[in-house]
Amino acid sequence: MNPIVHPAEAVPLQGRYDGQFGQFGQLGQPGGPTLVQYTTVNMTTESPKDHIIWSLCCFLYLNPFCLGLAALIFSIKARDRKVVGDLDGAQYYGSTARCLNIWATILGAIIMLISIITMTVIAVKIHQMFSSNSPYNPSYNDNYRG
Protein backbone atom coordinates (compact mmCIF):
# COMPACT_ATOMS: atom_id res chain seq x y z
CA MET A 1 0.00 0.00 0.00
CA ASN A 2 1.27 3.38 -0.95
CA PRO A 3 0.45 6.32 1.32
CA ILE A 4 -1.51 9.19 -0.15
CA VAL A 5 0.84 11.99 -1.11
CA HIS A 6 -0.54 15.52 -0.88
CA PRO A 7 1.08 18.60 -2.37
CA ALA A 8 2.76 20.79 0.21
CA GLU A 9 0.12 23.52 -0.13
CA ALA A 10 -2.73 21.15 0.79
CA VAL A 11 -1.14 19.64 3.87
CA PRO A 12 -2.56 21.17 7.04
CA LEU A 13 -0.11 22.75 9.43
CA GLN A 14 0.87 20.50 12.29
CA GLY A 15 3.35 20.74 15.09
CA ARG A 16 6.58 18.92 14.40
CA TYR A 17 8.14 16.60 16.87
CA ASP A 18 11.60 17.67 17.76
CA GLY A 19 13.35 14.38 18.42
CA GLN A 20 16.44 15.99 19.98
CA PHE A 21 14.67 17.68 22.84
CA GLY A 22 11.73 15.28 23.18
CA GLN A 23 9.06 17.94 22.78
CA PHE A 24 6.91 19.52 20.14
CA GLY A 25 8.49 22.41 18.30
CA GLN A 26 7.00 25.42 16.54
CA LEU A 27 4.55 25.15 13.66
CA GLY A 28 5.87 25.19 10.11
CA GLN A 29 9.36 24.65 8.75
CA PRO A 30 12.28 25.26 11.07
CA GLY A 31 13.58 28.70 10.28
CA GLY A 32 11.16 29.08 7.34
CA PRO A 33 7.99 31.09 6.95
CA THR A 34 4.78 29.64 8.28
CA LEU A 35 1.92 29.15 5.86
CA VAL A 36 -1.47 30.42 7.01
CA GLN A 37 -4.47 29.11 5.14
CA TYR A 38 -7.75 31.00 4.99
CA THR A 39 -11.08 29.47 4.19
CA THR A 40 -13.79 31.59 2.66
CA VAL A 41 -17.36 30.36 2.95
CA ASN A 42 -19.90 31.98 0.68
CA MET A 43 -23.33 31.59 2.22
CA THR A 44 -26.32 32.80 0.29
CA THR A 45 -29.19 33.70 2.53
CA GLU A 46 -32.45 32.50 1.07
CA SER A 47 -35.16 35.08 1.40
CA PRO A 48 -38.07 34.00 3.61
CA LYS A 49 -41.10 32.62 1.83
CA ASP A 50 -44.36 34.50 2.06
CA HIS A 51 -46.67 31.73 0.70
CA ILE A 52 -48.83 34.29 -1.15
CA ILE A 53 -50.10 31.87 -3.84
CA TRP A 54 -51.11 29.25 -1.28
CA SER A 55 -52.85 31.96 0.75
CA LEU A 56 -54.77 33.16 -2.30
CA CYS A 57 -55.93 29.61 -3.04
CA CYS A 58 -56.99 29.07 0.57
CA PHE A 59 -58.80 32.42 0.54
CA LEU A 60 -60.65 31.74 -2.71
CA TYR A 61 -61.41 28.04 -2.38
CA LEU A 62 -60.94 26.86 1.19
CA ASN A 63 -61.88 29.58 3.63
CA PRO A 64 -63.15 27.82 6.76
CA PHE A 65 -63.44 30.13 9.75
CA CYS A 66 -61.78 32.90 7.66
CA LEU A 67 -58.40 31.19 8.01
CA GLY A 68 -57.70 31.84 4.32
CA LEU A 69 -58.24 35.56 4.83
CA ALA A 70 -55.95 35.62 7.87
CA ALA A 71 -53.29 33.69 5.95
CA LEU A 72 -53.56 36.14 3.05
CA ILE A 73 -53.11 39.10 5.42
CA PHE A 74 -50.02 37.53 7.01
CA SER A 75 -48.62 36.70 3.56
CA ILE A 76 -48.98 40.30 2.47
CA LYS A 77 -47.31 41.45 5.69
CA ALA A 78 -44.45 39.00 5.07
CA ARG A 79 -44.00 40.33 1.54
CA ASP A 80 -43.99 43.92 2.82
CA ARG A 81 -41.37 43.07 5.46
CA LYS A 82 -39.24 41.36 2.81
CA VAL A 83 -39.39 44.43 0.56
CA VAL A 84 -38.39 46.72 3.44
CA GLY A 85 -35.46 44.42 4.30
CA ASP A 86 -36.67 43.12 7.67
CA LEU A 87 -35.94 39.43 7.08
CA ASP A 88 -36.73 38.41 10.67
CA GLY A 89 -40.18 40.01 10.49
CA ALA A 90 -40.74 38.45 7.06
CA GLN A 91 -39.78 35.06 8.46
CA TYR A 92 -42.21 35.47 11.37
CA TYR A 93 -45.16 36.56 9.22
CA GLY A 94 -44.35 33.94 6.58
CA SER A 95 -44.30 31.10 9.09
CA THR A 96 -47.59 32.31 10.60
CA ALA A 97 -49.14 32.42 7.12
CA ARG A 98 -47.84 28.90 6.48
CA CYS A 99 -49.44 27.57 9.68
CA LEU A 100 -52.74 29.26 8.87
CA ASN A 101 -52.62 27.84 5.32
CA ILE A 102 -52.00 24.35 6.66
CA TRP A 103 -54.97 24.60 9.02
CA ALA A 104 -57.20 26.08 6.31
CA THR A 105 -56.23 23.32 3.87
CA ILE A 106 -56.79 20.52 6.39
CA LEU A 107 -60.13 21.88 7.63
CA GLY A 108 -61.27 22.62 4.07
CA ALA A 109 -60.39 19.09 2.96
CA ILE A 110 -62.21 17.56 5.93
CA ILE A 111 -65.30 19.69 5.31
CA MET A 112 -65.23 18.81 1.61
CA LEU A 113 -64.85 15.09 2.38
CA ILE A 114 -67.73 15.16 4.88
CA SER A 115 -69.89 17.01 2.33
CA ILE A 116 -69.19 14.44 -0.38
CA ILE A 117 -69.96 11.54 1.97
CA THR A 118 -73.17 13.23 3.18
CA MET A 119 -74.39 13.95 -0.35
CA THR A 120 -73.66 10.37 -1.41
CA VAL A 121 -75.56 8.91 1.55
CA ILE A 122 -78.52 11.24 0.92
CA ALA A 123 -78.58 10.34 -2.78
CA VAL A 124 -78.54 6.62 -2.00
CA LYS A 125 -81.35 6.99 0.57
CA ILE A 126 -83.50 9.01 -1.87
CA HIS A 127 -82.88 6.43 -4.59
CA GLN A 128 -83.87 3.60 -2.24
CA MET A 129 -86.97 5.44 -1.10
CA PHE A 130 -88.27 6.08 -4.60
CA SER A 131 -87.29 2.70 -6.02
CA SER A 132 -89.04 0.70 -3.26
CA ASN A 133 -92.39 2.49 -3.78
CA SER A 134 -92.28 2.47 -7.56
CA PRO A 135 -94.96 0.55 -9.48
CA TYR A 136 -92.19 -0.56 -11.84
CA ASN A 137 -90.49 -2.46 -9.04
CA PRO A 138 -91.19 -6.24 -9.39
CA SER A 139 -91.74 -6.59 -5.65
CA TYR A 140 -94.25 -3.66 -5.58
CA ASN A 141 -97.33 -5.87 -5.77
CA ASP A 142 -96.73 -9.59 -5.32
CA ASN A 143 -100.46 -10.43 -5.80
CA TYR A 144 -100.54 -9.19 -9.39
CA ARG A 145 -100.66 -12.06 -11.89
CA GLY A 146 -100.55 -10.44 -15.22
mmCIF file of N, CA, C and O in Angstrom, residues 10-105:
data_model
loop_
_atom_site.group_PDB
_atom_site.id
_atom_site.type_symbol
_atom_site.label_atom_id
_atom_site.label_comp_id
_atom_site.label_asym_id
_atom_site.label_seq_id
_atom_site.Cartn_x
_atom_site.Cartn_y
_atom_site.Cartn_z
ATOM 1 N N ALA A 10 -1.485 21.710 0.282
ATOM 2 C CA ALA A 10 -2.726 21.152 0.788
ATOM 3 C C ALA A 10 -2.572 20.473 2.138
ATOM 4 O O ALA A 10 -3.545 20.094 2.749
ATOM 5 N N VAL A 11 -1.361 20.315 2.596
ATOM 6 C CA VAL A 11 -1.139 19.638 3.872
ATOM 7 C C VAL A 11 -1.422 20.621 5.003
ATOM 8 O O VAL A 11 -0.886 21.723 5.021
ATOM 9 N N PRO A 12 -2.283 20.251 5.941
ATOM 10 C CA PRO A 12 -2.565 21.173 7.041
ATOM 11 C C PRO A 12 -1.337 21.322 7.932
ATOM 12 O O PRO A 12 -0.505 20.428 8.032
ATOM 13 N N LEU A 13 -1.236 22.479 8.550
ATOM 14 C CA LEU A 13 -0.111 22.746 9.435
ATOM 15 C C LEU A 13 -0.236 21.908 10.703
ATOM 16 O O LEU A 13 -1.287 21.827 11.306
ATOM 17 N N GLN A 14 0.858 21.304 11.074
ATOM 18 C CA GLN A 14 0.872 20.498 12.288
ATOM 19 C C GLN A 14 2.154 20.800 13.040
ATOM 20 O O GLN A 14 3.152 21.221 12.468
ATOM 21 N N GLY A 15 2.127 20.566 14.309
ATOM 22 C CA GLY A 15 3.347 20.741 15.090
ATOM 23 C C GLY A 15 4.339 19.636 14.746
ATOM 24 O O GLY A 15 3.951 18.511 14.486
ATOM 25 N N ARG A 16 5.590 19.947 14.699
ATOM 26 C CA ARG A 16 6.585 18.919 14.396
ATOM 27 C C ARG A 16 7.193 18.423 15.707
ATOM 28 O O ARG A 16 7.333 19.165 16.676
ATOM 29 N N TYR A 17 7.523 17.185 15.689
ATOM 30 C CA TYR A 17 8.140 16.598 16.870
ATOM 31 C C TYR A 17 9.642 16.787 16.774
ATOM 32 O O TYR A 17 10.266 16.370 15.814
ATOM 33 N N ASP A 18 10.171 17.429 17.740
ATOM 34 C CA ASP A 18 11.603 17.671 17.762
ATOM 35 C C ASP A 18 12.244 16.522 18.533
ATOM 36 O O ASP A 18 12.180 16.460 19.753
ATOM 37 N N GLY A 19 12.814 15.572 17.804
ATOM 38 C CA GLY A 19 13.354 14.381 18.425
ATOM 39 C C GLY A 19 14.518 14.644 19.357
ATOM 40 O O GLY A 19 14.751 13.878 20.281
ATOM 41 N N GLN A 20 15.276 15.718 19.141
ATOM 42 C CA GLN A 20 16.441 15.986 19.985
ATOM 43 C C GLN A 20 16.031 16.327 21.406
ATOM 44 O O GLN A 20 16.600 15.845 22.362
ATOM 45 N N PHE A 21 15.028 17.181 21.509
ATOM 46 C CA PHE A 21 14.675 17.683 22.839
ATOM 47 C C PHE A 21 13.482 16.954 23.454
ATOM 48 O O PHE A 21 13.111 17.228 24.586
ATOM 49 N N GLY A 22 12.838 16.051 22.657
ATOM 50 C CA GLY A 22 11.726 15.278 23.181
ATOM 51 C C GLY A 22 10.465 16.089 23.401
ATOM 52 O O GLY A 22 9.674 15.766 24.263
ATOM 53 N N GLN A 23 10.269 17.129 22.640
ATOM 54 C CA GLN A 23 9.060 17.942 22.779
ATOM 55 C C GLN A 23 8.647 18.453 21.411
ATOM 56 O O GLN A 23 9.385 18.369 20.451
ATOM 57 N N PHE A 24 7.421 18.986 21.393
ATOM 58 C CA PHE A 24 6.907 19.521 20.136
ATOM 59 C C PHE A 24 7.498 20.886 19.897
ATOM 60 O O PHE A 24 7.572 21.722 20.790
ATOM 61 N N GLY A 25 7.906 21.133 18.661
ATOM 62 C CA GLY A 25 8.488 22.412 18.301
ATOM 63 C C GLY A 25 7.442 23.369 17.760
ATOM 64 O O GLY A 25 6.239 23.162 17.900
ATOM 65 N N GLN A 26 7.882 24.402 17.116
ATOM 66 C CA GLN A 26 7.003 25.420 16.543
ATOM 67 C C GLN A 26 6.340 24.886 15.278
ATOM 68 O O GLN A 26 6.793 23.920 14.674
ATOM 69 N N LEU A 27 5.242 25.537 14.877
ATOM 70 C CA LEU A 27 4.549 25.150 13.660
ATOM 71 C C LEU A 27 5.363 25.559 12.447
ATOM 72 O O LEU A 27 6.081 26.550 12.475
ATOM 73 N N GLY A 28 5.237 24.817 11.376
ATOM 74 C CA GLY A 28 5.872 25.189 10.114
ATOM 75 C C GLY A 28 7.279 24.633 10.009
ATOM 76 O O GLY A 28 7.733 23.820 10.797
ATOM 77 N N GLN A 29 7.989 25.085 8.996
ATOM 78 C CA GLN A 29 9.356 24.653 8.746
ATOM 79 C C GLN A 29 10.290 25.322 9.753
ATOM 80 O O GLN A 29 10.085 26.468 10.128
ATOM 81 N N PRO A 30 11.329 24.628 10.158
ATOM 82 C CA PRO A 30 12.279 25.261 11.069
ATOM 83 C C PRO A 30 13.032 26.382 10.349
ATOM 84 O O PRO A 30 13.654 26.155 9.320
ATOM 85 N N GLY A 31 12.901 27.558 10.857
ATOM 86 C CA GLY A 31 13.581 28.702 10.283
ATOM 87 C C GLY A 31 12.905 29.256 9.045
ATOM 88 O O GLY A 31 13.327 30.258 8.510
ATOM 89 N N GLY A 32 11.848 28.624 8.553
ATOM 90 C CA GLY A 32 11.163 29.085 7.344
ATOM 91 C C GLY A 32 9.873 29.801 7.689
ATOM 92 O O GLY A 32 9.428 29.824 8.831
ATOM 93 N N PRO A 33 9.256 30.393 6.703
ATOM 94 C CA PRO A 33 7.993 31.091 6.953
ATOM 95 C C PRO A 33 6.860 30.094 7.196
ATOM 96 O O PRO A 33 6.864 29.001 6.666
ATOM 97 N N THR A 34 5.945 30.500 8.035
ATOM 98 C CA THR A 34 4.780 29.637 8.278
ATOM 99 C C THR A 34 3.696 29.980 7.279
ATOM 100 O O THR A 34 3.510 31.136 6.898
ATOM 101 N N LEU A 35 2.974 28.978 6.844
ATOM 102 C CA LEU A 35 1.922 29.151 5.861
ATOM 103 C C LEU A 35 0.582 29.204 6.588
ATOM 104 O O LEU A 35 0.247 28.292 7.345
ATOM 105 N N VAL A 36 -0.155 30.283 6.388
ATOM 106 C CA VAL A 36 -1.466 30.420 7.010
ATOM 107 C C VAL A 36 -2.509 30.267 5.916
ATOM 108 O O VAL A 36 -2.452 30.942 4.893
ATOM 109 N N GLN A 37 -3.436 29.364 6.135
ATOM 110 C CA GLN A 37 -4.470 29.110 5.144
ATOM 111 C C GLN A 37 -5.776 29.724 5.617
ATOM 112 O O GLN A 37 -6.160 29.571 6.770
ATOM 113 N N TYR A 38 -6.454 30.410 4.699
ATOM 114 C CA TYR A 38 -7.746 31.002 4.992
ATOM 115 C C TYR A 38 -8.819 30.249 4.214
ATOM 116 O O TYR A 38 -8.589 29.829 3.089
ATOM 117 N N THR A 39 -9.953 30.114 4.843
ATOM 118 C CA THR A 39 -11.082 29.467 4.188
ATOM 119 C C THR A 39 -12.212 30.479 4.084
ATOM 120 O O THR A 39 -12.598 31.089 5.080
ATOM 121 N N THR A 40 -12.685 30.671 2.888
ATOM 122 C CA THR A 40 -13.790 31.589 2.657
ATOM 123 C C THR A 40 -15.039 30.772 2.388
ATOM 124 O O THR A 40 -15.038 29.895 1.521
ATOM 125 N N VAL A 41 -16.093 31.050 3.130
ATOM 126 C CA VAL A 41 -17.361 30.358 2.946
ATOM 127 C C VAL A 41 -18.369 31.374 2.435
ATOM 128 O O VAL A 41 -18.653 32.373 3.093
ATOM 129 N N ASN A 42 -18.876 31.110 1.251
ATOM 130 C CA ASN A 42 -19.901 31.977 0.680
ATOM 131 C C ASN A 42 -21.264 31.390 0.999
ATOM 132 O O ASN A 42 -21.624 30.337 0.479
ATOM 133 N N MET A 43 -22.002 32.054 1.855
ATOM 134 C CA MET A 43 -23.333 31.590 2.225
ATOM 135 C C MET A 43 -24.357 32.537 1.635
ATOM 136 O O MET A 43 -24.318 33.734 1.899
ATOM 137 N N THR A 44 -25.243 31.983 0.841
ATOM 138 C CA THR A 44 -26.318 32.796 0.289
ATOM 139 C C THR A 44 -27.520 32.649 1.203
ATOM 140 O O THR A 44 -27.962 31.544 1.491
ATOM 141 N N THR A 45 -28.015 33.750 1.667
ATOM 142 C CA THR A 45 -29.188 33.696 2.526
ATOM 143 C C THR A 45 -30.425 33.669 1.644
ATOM 144 O O THR A 45 -30.628 34.531 0.807
ATOM 145 N N GLU A 46 -31.223 32.650 1.845
ATOM 146 C CA GLU A 46 -32.452 32.503 1.073
ATOM 147 C C GLU A 46 -33.507 33.406 1.695
ATOM 148 O O GLU A 46 -33.704 33.404 2.908
ATOM 149 N N SER A 47 -34.152 34.170 0.865
ATOM 150 C CA SER A 47 -35.162 35.077 1.398
ATOM 151 C C SER A 47 -36.340 34.272 1.944
ATOM 152 O O SER A 47 -36.686 33.224 1.419
ATOM 153 N N PRO A 48 -36.956 34.738 3.015
ATOM 154 C CA PRO A 48 -38.071 33.997 3.612
ATOM 155 C C PRO A 48 -39.252 33.914 2.647
ATOM 156 O O PRO A 48 -39.497 34.830 1.870
ATOM 157 N N LYS A 49 -39.952 32.829 2.726
ATOM 158 C CA LYS A 49 -41.098 32.620 1.835
ATOM 159 C C LYS A 49 -42.334 33.266 2.437
ATOM 160 O O LYS A 49 -42.551 33.220 3.639
ATOM 161 N N ASP A 50 -43.149 33.846 1.563
ATOM 162 C CA ASP A 50 -44.364 34.501 2.056
ATOM 163 C C ASP A 50 -45.622 33.678 1.785
ATOM 164 O O ASP A 50 -46.672 33.974 2.316
ATOM 165 N N HIS A 51 -45.555 32.641 0.973
ATOM 166 C CA HIS A 51 -46.674 31.726 0.701
ATOM 167 C C HIS A 51 -47.906 32.473 0.180
ATOM 168 O O HIS A 51 -49.046 32.144 0.546
ATOM 169 N N ILE A 52 -47.714 33.457 -0.685
ATOM 170 C CA ILE A 52 -48.830 34.288 -1.150
ATOM 171 C C ILE A 52 -49.775 33.500 -2.068
ATOM 172 O O ILE A 52 -50.997 33.667 -1.982
ATOM 173 N N ILE A 53 -49.247 32.640 -2.920
ATOM 174 C CA ILE A 53 -50.099 31.867 -3.842
ATOM 175 C C ILE A 53 -50.964 30.885 -3.067
ATOM 176 O O ILE A 53 -52.172 30.756 -3.327
ATOM 177 N N TRP A 54 -50.369 30.193 -2.112
ATOM 178 C CA TRP A 54 -51.115 29.249 -1.276
ATOM 179 C C TRP A 54 -52.193 29.989 -0.494
ATOM 180 O O TRP A 54 -53.314 29.501 -0.343
ATOM 181 N N SER A 55 -51.876 31.171 0.000
ATOM 182 C CA SER A 55 -52.850 31.961 0.754
ATOM 183 C C SER A 55 -54.006 32.403 -0.133
ATOM 184 O O SER A 55 -55.163 32.401 0.299
ATOM 185 N N LEU A 56 -53.697 32.781 -1.371
ATOM 186 C CA LEU A 56 -54.774 33.160 -2.301
ATOM 187 C C LEU A 56 -55.693 31.973 -2.585
ATOM 188 O O LEU A 56 -56.921 32.131 -2.630
ATOM 189 N N CYS A 57 -55.102 30.791 -2.784
ATOM 190 C CA CYS A 57 -55.933 29.606 -3.035
ATOM 191 C C CYS A 57 -56.783 29.262 -1.816
ATOM 192 O O CYS A 57 -57.966 28.919 -1.955
ATOM 193 N N CYS A 58 -56.205 29.350 -0.639
ATOM 194 C CA CYS A 58 -56.985 29.072 0.575
ATOM 195 C C CYS A 58 -58.078 30.110 0.770
ATOM 196 O O CYS A 58 -59.173 29.789 1.237
ATOM 197 N N PHE A 59 -57.794 31.360 0.399
ATOM 198 C CA PHE A 59 -58.799 32.419 0.543
ATOM 199 C C PHE A 59 -59.939 32.233 -0.451
ATOM 200 O O PHE A 59 -61.106 32.384 -0.093
ATOM 201 N N LEU A 60 -59.621 31.858 -1.683
ATOM 202 C CA LEU A 60 -60.654 31.744 -2.712
ATOM 203 C C LEU A 60 -61.426 30.432 -2.648
ATOM 204 O O LEU A 60 -62.631 30.410 -2.895
ATOM 205 N N TYR A 61 -60.754 29.339 -2.319
ATOM 206 C CA TYR A 61 -61.411 28.035 -2.383
ATOM 207 C C TYR A 61 -61.706 27.437 -1.011
ATOM 208 O O TYR A 61 -62.767 26.869 -0.804
ATOM 209 N N LEU A 62 -60.777 27.486 -0.112
ATOM 210 C CA LEU A 62 -60.941 26.860 1.191
ATOM 211 C C LEU A 62 -60.830 27.941 2.254
ATOM 212 O O LEU A 62 -59.743 28.270 2.697
ATOM 213 N N ASN A 63 -61.938 28.488 2.674
ATOM 214 C CA ASN A 63 -61.883 29.582 3.634
ATOM 215 C C ASN A 63 -62.701 29.252 4.885
ATOM 216 O O ASN A 63 -63.590 30.006 5.257
ATOM 217 N N PRO A 64 -62.393 28.111 5.551
ATOM 218 C CA PRO A 64 -63.148 27.819 6.763
ATOM 219 C C PRO A 64 -62.708 28.721 7.905
ATOM 220 O O PRO A 64 -61.520 28.935 8.126
ATOM 221 N N PHE A 65 -63.673 29.258 8.600
ATOM 222 C CA PHE A 65 -63.436 30.128 9.752
ATOM 223 C C PHE A 65 -62.541 31.320 9.407
ATOM 224 O O PHE A 65 -61.796 31.815 10.243
ATOM 225 N N CYS A 66 -62.567 31.753 8.168
ATOM 226 C CA CYS A 66 -61.780 32.900 7.664
ATOM 227 C C CYS A 66 -60.282 32.701 7.842
ATOM 228 O O CYS A 66 -59.526 33.674 7.929
ATOM 229 N N LEU A 67 -59.831 31.458 7.896
ATOM 230 C CA LEU A 67 -58.398 31.195 8.010
ATOM 231 C C LEU A 67 -57.662 31.581 6.729
ATOM 232 O O LEU A 67 -56.512 32.007 6.779
ATOM 233 N N GLY A 68 -58.318 31.439 5.586
ATOM 234 C CA GLY A 68 -57.701 31.835 4.325
ATOM 235 C C GLY A 68 -57.462 33.334 4.266
ATOM 236 O O GLY A 68 -56.435 33.796 3.765
ATOM 237 N N LEU A 69 -58.410 34.109 4.799
ATOM 238 C CA LEU A 69 -58.242 35.564 4.834
ATOM 239 C C LEU A 69 -57.094 35.949 5.768
ATOM 240 O O LEU A 69 -56.261 36.794 5.421
ATOM 241 N N ALA A 70 -57.036 35.324 6.930
ATOM 242 C CA ALA A 70 -55.953 35.621 7.867
ATOM 243 C C ALA A 70 -54.595 35.236 7.278
ATOM 244 O O ALA A 70 -53.611 35.976 7.414
ATOM 245 N N ALA A 71 -54.537 34.110 6.591
ATOM 246 C CA ALA A 71 -53.291 33.689 5.950
ATOM 247 C C ALA A 71 -52.887 34.669 4.857
ATOM 248 O O ALA A 71 -51.699 34.979 4.701
ATOM 249 N N LEU A 72 -53.855 35.162 4.102
ATOM 250 C CA LEU A 72 -53.561 36.141 3.051
ATOM 251 C C LEU A 72 -53.022 37.433 3.652
ATOM 252 O O LEU A 72 -52.057 38.018 3.136
ATOM 253 N N ILE A 73 -53.590 37.877 4.761
ATOM 254 C CA ILE A 73 -53.110 39.104 5.417
ATOM 255 C C ILE A 73 -51.674 38.916 5.905
ATOM 256 O O ILE A 73 -50.818 39.785 5.696
ATOM 257 N N PHE A 74 -51.380 37.775 6.528
ATOM 258 C CA PHE A 74 -50.017 37.533 7.009
ATOM 259 C C PHE A 74 -49.035 37.373 5.849
ATOM 260 O O PHE A 74 -47.875 37.763 5.963
ATOM 261 N N SER A 75 -49.491 36.820 4.726
ATOM 262 C CA SER A 75 -48.616 36.700 3.560
ATOM 263 C C SER A 75 -48.266 38.068 2.995
ATOM 264 O O SER A 75 -47.117 38.309 2.604
ATOM 265 N N ILE A 76 -49.240 38.951 2.962
ATOM 266 C CA ILE A 76 -48.978 40.304 2.470
ATOM 267 C C ILE A 76 -48.038 41.032 3.417
ATOM 268 O O ILE A 76 -47.122 41.740 2.985
ATOM 269 N N LYS A 77 -48.224 40.845 4.724
ATOM 270 C CA LYS A 77 -47.306 41.454 5.692
ATOM 271 C C LYS A 77 -45.892 40.906 5.522
ATOM 272 O O LYS A 77 -44.906 41.654 5.624
ATOM 273 N N ALA A 78 -45.772 39.608 5.272
ATOM 274 C CA ALA A 78 -44.450 39.004 5.066
ATOM 275 C C ALA A 78 -43.785 39.575 3.821
ATOM 276 O O ALA A 78 -42.585 39.868 3.825
ATOM 277 N N ARG A 79 -44.558 39.754 2.764
ATOM 278 C CA ARG A 79 -43.998 40.330 1.537
ATOM 279 C C ARG A 79 -43.566 41.776 1.765
ATOM 280 O O ARG A 79 -42.514 42.200 1.294
ATOM 281 N N ASP A 80 -44.357 42.538 2.509
ATOM 282 C CA ASP A 80 -43.989 43.923 2.818
ATOM 283 C C ASP A 80 -42.703 43.974 3.638
ATOM 284 O O ASP A 80 -41.830 44.803 3.397
ATOM 285 N N ARG A 81 -42.579 43.100 4.629
ATOM 286 C CA ARG A 81 -41.372 43.071 5.458
ATOM 287 C C ARG A 81 -40.147 42.688 4.621
ATOM 288 O O ARG A 81 -39.054 43.188 4.842
ATOM 289 N N LYS A 82 -40.347 41.774 3.659
ATOM 290 C CA LYS A 82 -39.241 41.359 2.810
ATOM 291 C C LYS A 82 -38.781 42.503 1.906
ATOM 292 O O LYS A 82 -37.586 42.693 1.704
ATOM 293 N N VAL A 83 -39.725 43.290 1.408
ATOM 294 C CA VAL A 83 -39.385 44.428 0.557
ATOM 295 C C VAL A 83 -38.629 45.482 1.351
ATOM 296 O O VAL A 83 -37.667 46.077 0.860
ATOM 297 N N VAL A 84 -39.043 45.715 2.595
ATOM 298 C CA VAL A 84 -38.395 46.715 3.437
ATOM 299 C C VAL A 84 -36.987 46.254 3.830
ATOM 300 O O VAL A 84 -36.097 47.073 4.038
ATOM 301 N N GLY A 85 -36.767 44.942 3.919
ATOM 302 C CA GLY A 85 -35.459 44.421 4.298
ATOM 303 C C GLY A 85 -35.438 43.798 5.671
ATOM 304 O O GLY A 85 -34.389 43.352 6.133
ATOM 305 N N ASP A 86 -36.570 43.743 6.344
ATOM 306 C CA ASP A 86 -36.668 43.120 7.668
ATOM 307 C C ASP A 86 -36.906 41.628 7.478
ATOM 308 O O ASP A 86 -38.041 41.158 7.427
ATOM 309 N N LEU A 87 -35.816 40.854 7.361
ATOM 310 C CA LEU A 87 -35.943 39.428 7.082
ATOM 311 C C LEU A 87 -36.475 38.641 8.266
ATOM 312 O O LEU A 87 -37.156 37.637 8.090
ATOM 313 N N ASP A 88 -36.186 39.098 9.488
ATOM 314 C CA ASP A 88 -36.731 38.413 10.670
ATOM 315 C C ASP A 88 -38.252 38.570 10.740
ATOM 316 O O ASP A 88 -38.971 37.613 11.024
ATOM 317 N N GLY A 89 -38.729 39.787 10.501
ATOM 318 C CA GLY A 89 -40.177 40.015 10.485
ATOM 319 C C GLY A 89 -40.848 39.253 9.354
ATOM 320 O O GLY A 89 -41.937 38.698 9.521
ATOM 321 N N ALA A 90 -40.189 39.206 8.189
ATOM 322 C CA ALA A 90 -40.743 38.452 7.064
ATOM 323 C C ALA A 90 -40.804 36.970 7.381
ATOM 324 O O ALA A 90 -41.778 36.292 7.027
ATOM 325 N N GLN A 91 -39.783 36.468 8.064
ATOM 326 C CA GLN A 91 -39.781 35.061 8.464
ATOM 327 C C GLN A 91 -40.920 34.765 9.437
ATOM 328 O O GLN A 91 -41.599 33.751 9.324
ATOM 329 N N TYR A 92 -41.147 35.653 10.387
ATOM 330 C CA TYR A 92 -42.213 35.473 11.375
ATOM 331 C C TYR A 92 -43.585 35.462 10.705
ATOM 332 O O TYR A 92 -44.382 34.550 10.911
ATOM 333 N N TYR A 93 -43.854 36.487 9.881
ATOM 334 C CA TYR A 93 -45.157 36.564 9.217
ATOM 335 C C TYR A 93 -45.338 35.431 8.202
ATOM 336 O O TYR A 93 -46.439 34.895 8.047
ATOM 337 N N GLY A 94 -44.267 35.043 7.540
ATOM 338 C CA GLY A 94 -44.350 33.943 6.579
ATOM 339 C C GLY A 94 -44.651 32.614 7.246
ATOM 340 O O GLY A 94 -45.442 31.820 6.733
ATOM 341 N N SER A 95 -44.032 32.363 8.399
ATOM 342 C CA SER A 95 -44.304 31.101 9.091
ATOM 343 C C SER A 95 -45.718 31.081 9.668
ATOM 344 O O SER A 95 -46.369 30.037 9.688
ATOM 345 N N THR A 96 -46.201 32.249 10.112
ATOM 346 C CA THR A 96 -47.589 32.313 10.595
ATOM 347 C C THR A 96 -48.567 32.067 9.451
ATOM 348 O O THR A 96 -49.552 31.334 9.613
ATOM 349 N N ALA A 97 -48.284 32.654 8.284
ATOM 350 C CA ALA A 97 -49.136 32.425 7.116
ATOM 351 C C ALA A 97 -49.106 30.960 6.717
ATOM 352 O O ALA A 97 -50.145 30.392 6.342
ATOM 353 N N ARG A 98 -47.951 30.320 6.820
ATOM 354 C CA ARG A 98 -47.838 28.905 6.479
ATOM 355 C C ARG A 98 -48.693 28.058 7.416
ATOM 356 O O ARG A 98 -49.406 27.150 6.966
ATOM 357 N N CYS A 99 -48.628 28.328 8.717
ATOM 358 C CA CYS A 99 -49.442 27.568 9.681
ATOM 359 C C CYS A 99 -50.935 27.761 9.416
ATOM 360 O O CYS A 99 -51.708 26.799 9.455
ATOM 361 N N LEU A 100 -51.333 28.996 9.151
ATOM 362 C CA LEU A 100 -52.740 29.256 8.865
ATOM 363 C C LEU A 100 -53.175 28.566 7.572
ATOM 364 O O LEU A 100 -54.300 28.046 7.480
ATOM 365 N N ASN A 101 -52.303 28.537 6.576
ATOM 366 C CA ASN A 101 -52.621 27.844 5.325
ATOM 367 C C ASN A 101 -52.754 26.345 5.541
ATOM 368 O O ASN A 101 -53.633 25.705 4.949
ATOM 369 N N ILE A 102 -51.903 25.785 6.373
ATOM 370 C CA ILE A 102 -52.001 24.346 6.660
ATOM 371 C C ILE A 102 -53.331 24.034 7.327
ATOM 372 O O ILE A 102 -54.039 23.096 6.935
ATOM 373 N N TRP A 103 -53.695 24.827 8.333
ATOM 374 C CA TRP A 103 -54.972 24.595 9.016
ATOM 375 C C TRP A 103 -56.155 24.800 8.072
ATOM 376 O O TRP A 103 -57.121 24.027 8.109
ATOM 377 N N ALA A 104 -56.102 25.830 7.248
ATOM 378 C CA ALA A 104 -57.204 26.077 6.313
ATOM 379 C C ALA A 104 -57.328 24.938 5.307
ATOM 380 O O ALA A 104 -58.445 24.511 4.975
ATOM 381 N N THR A 105 -56.202 24.422 4.838
ATOM 382 C CA THR A 105 -56.232 23.320 3.873
ATOM 383 C C THR A 105 -56.773 22.048 4.510
ATOM 384 O O THR A 105 -57.611 21.353 3.919
#
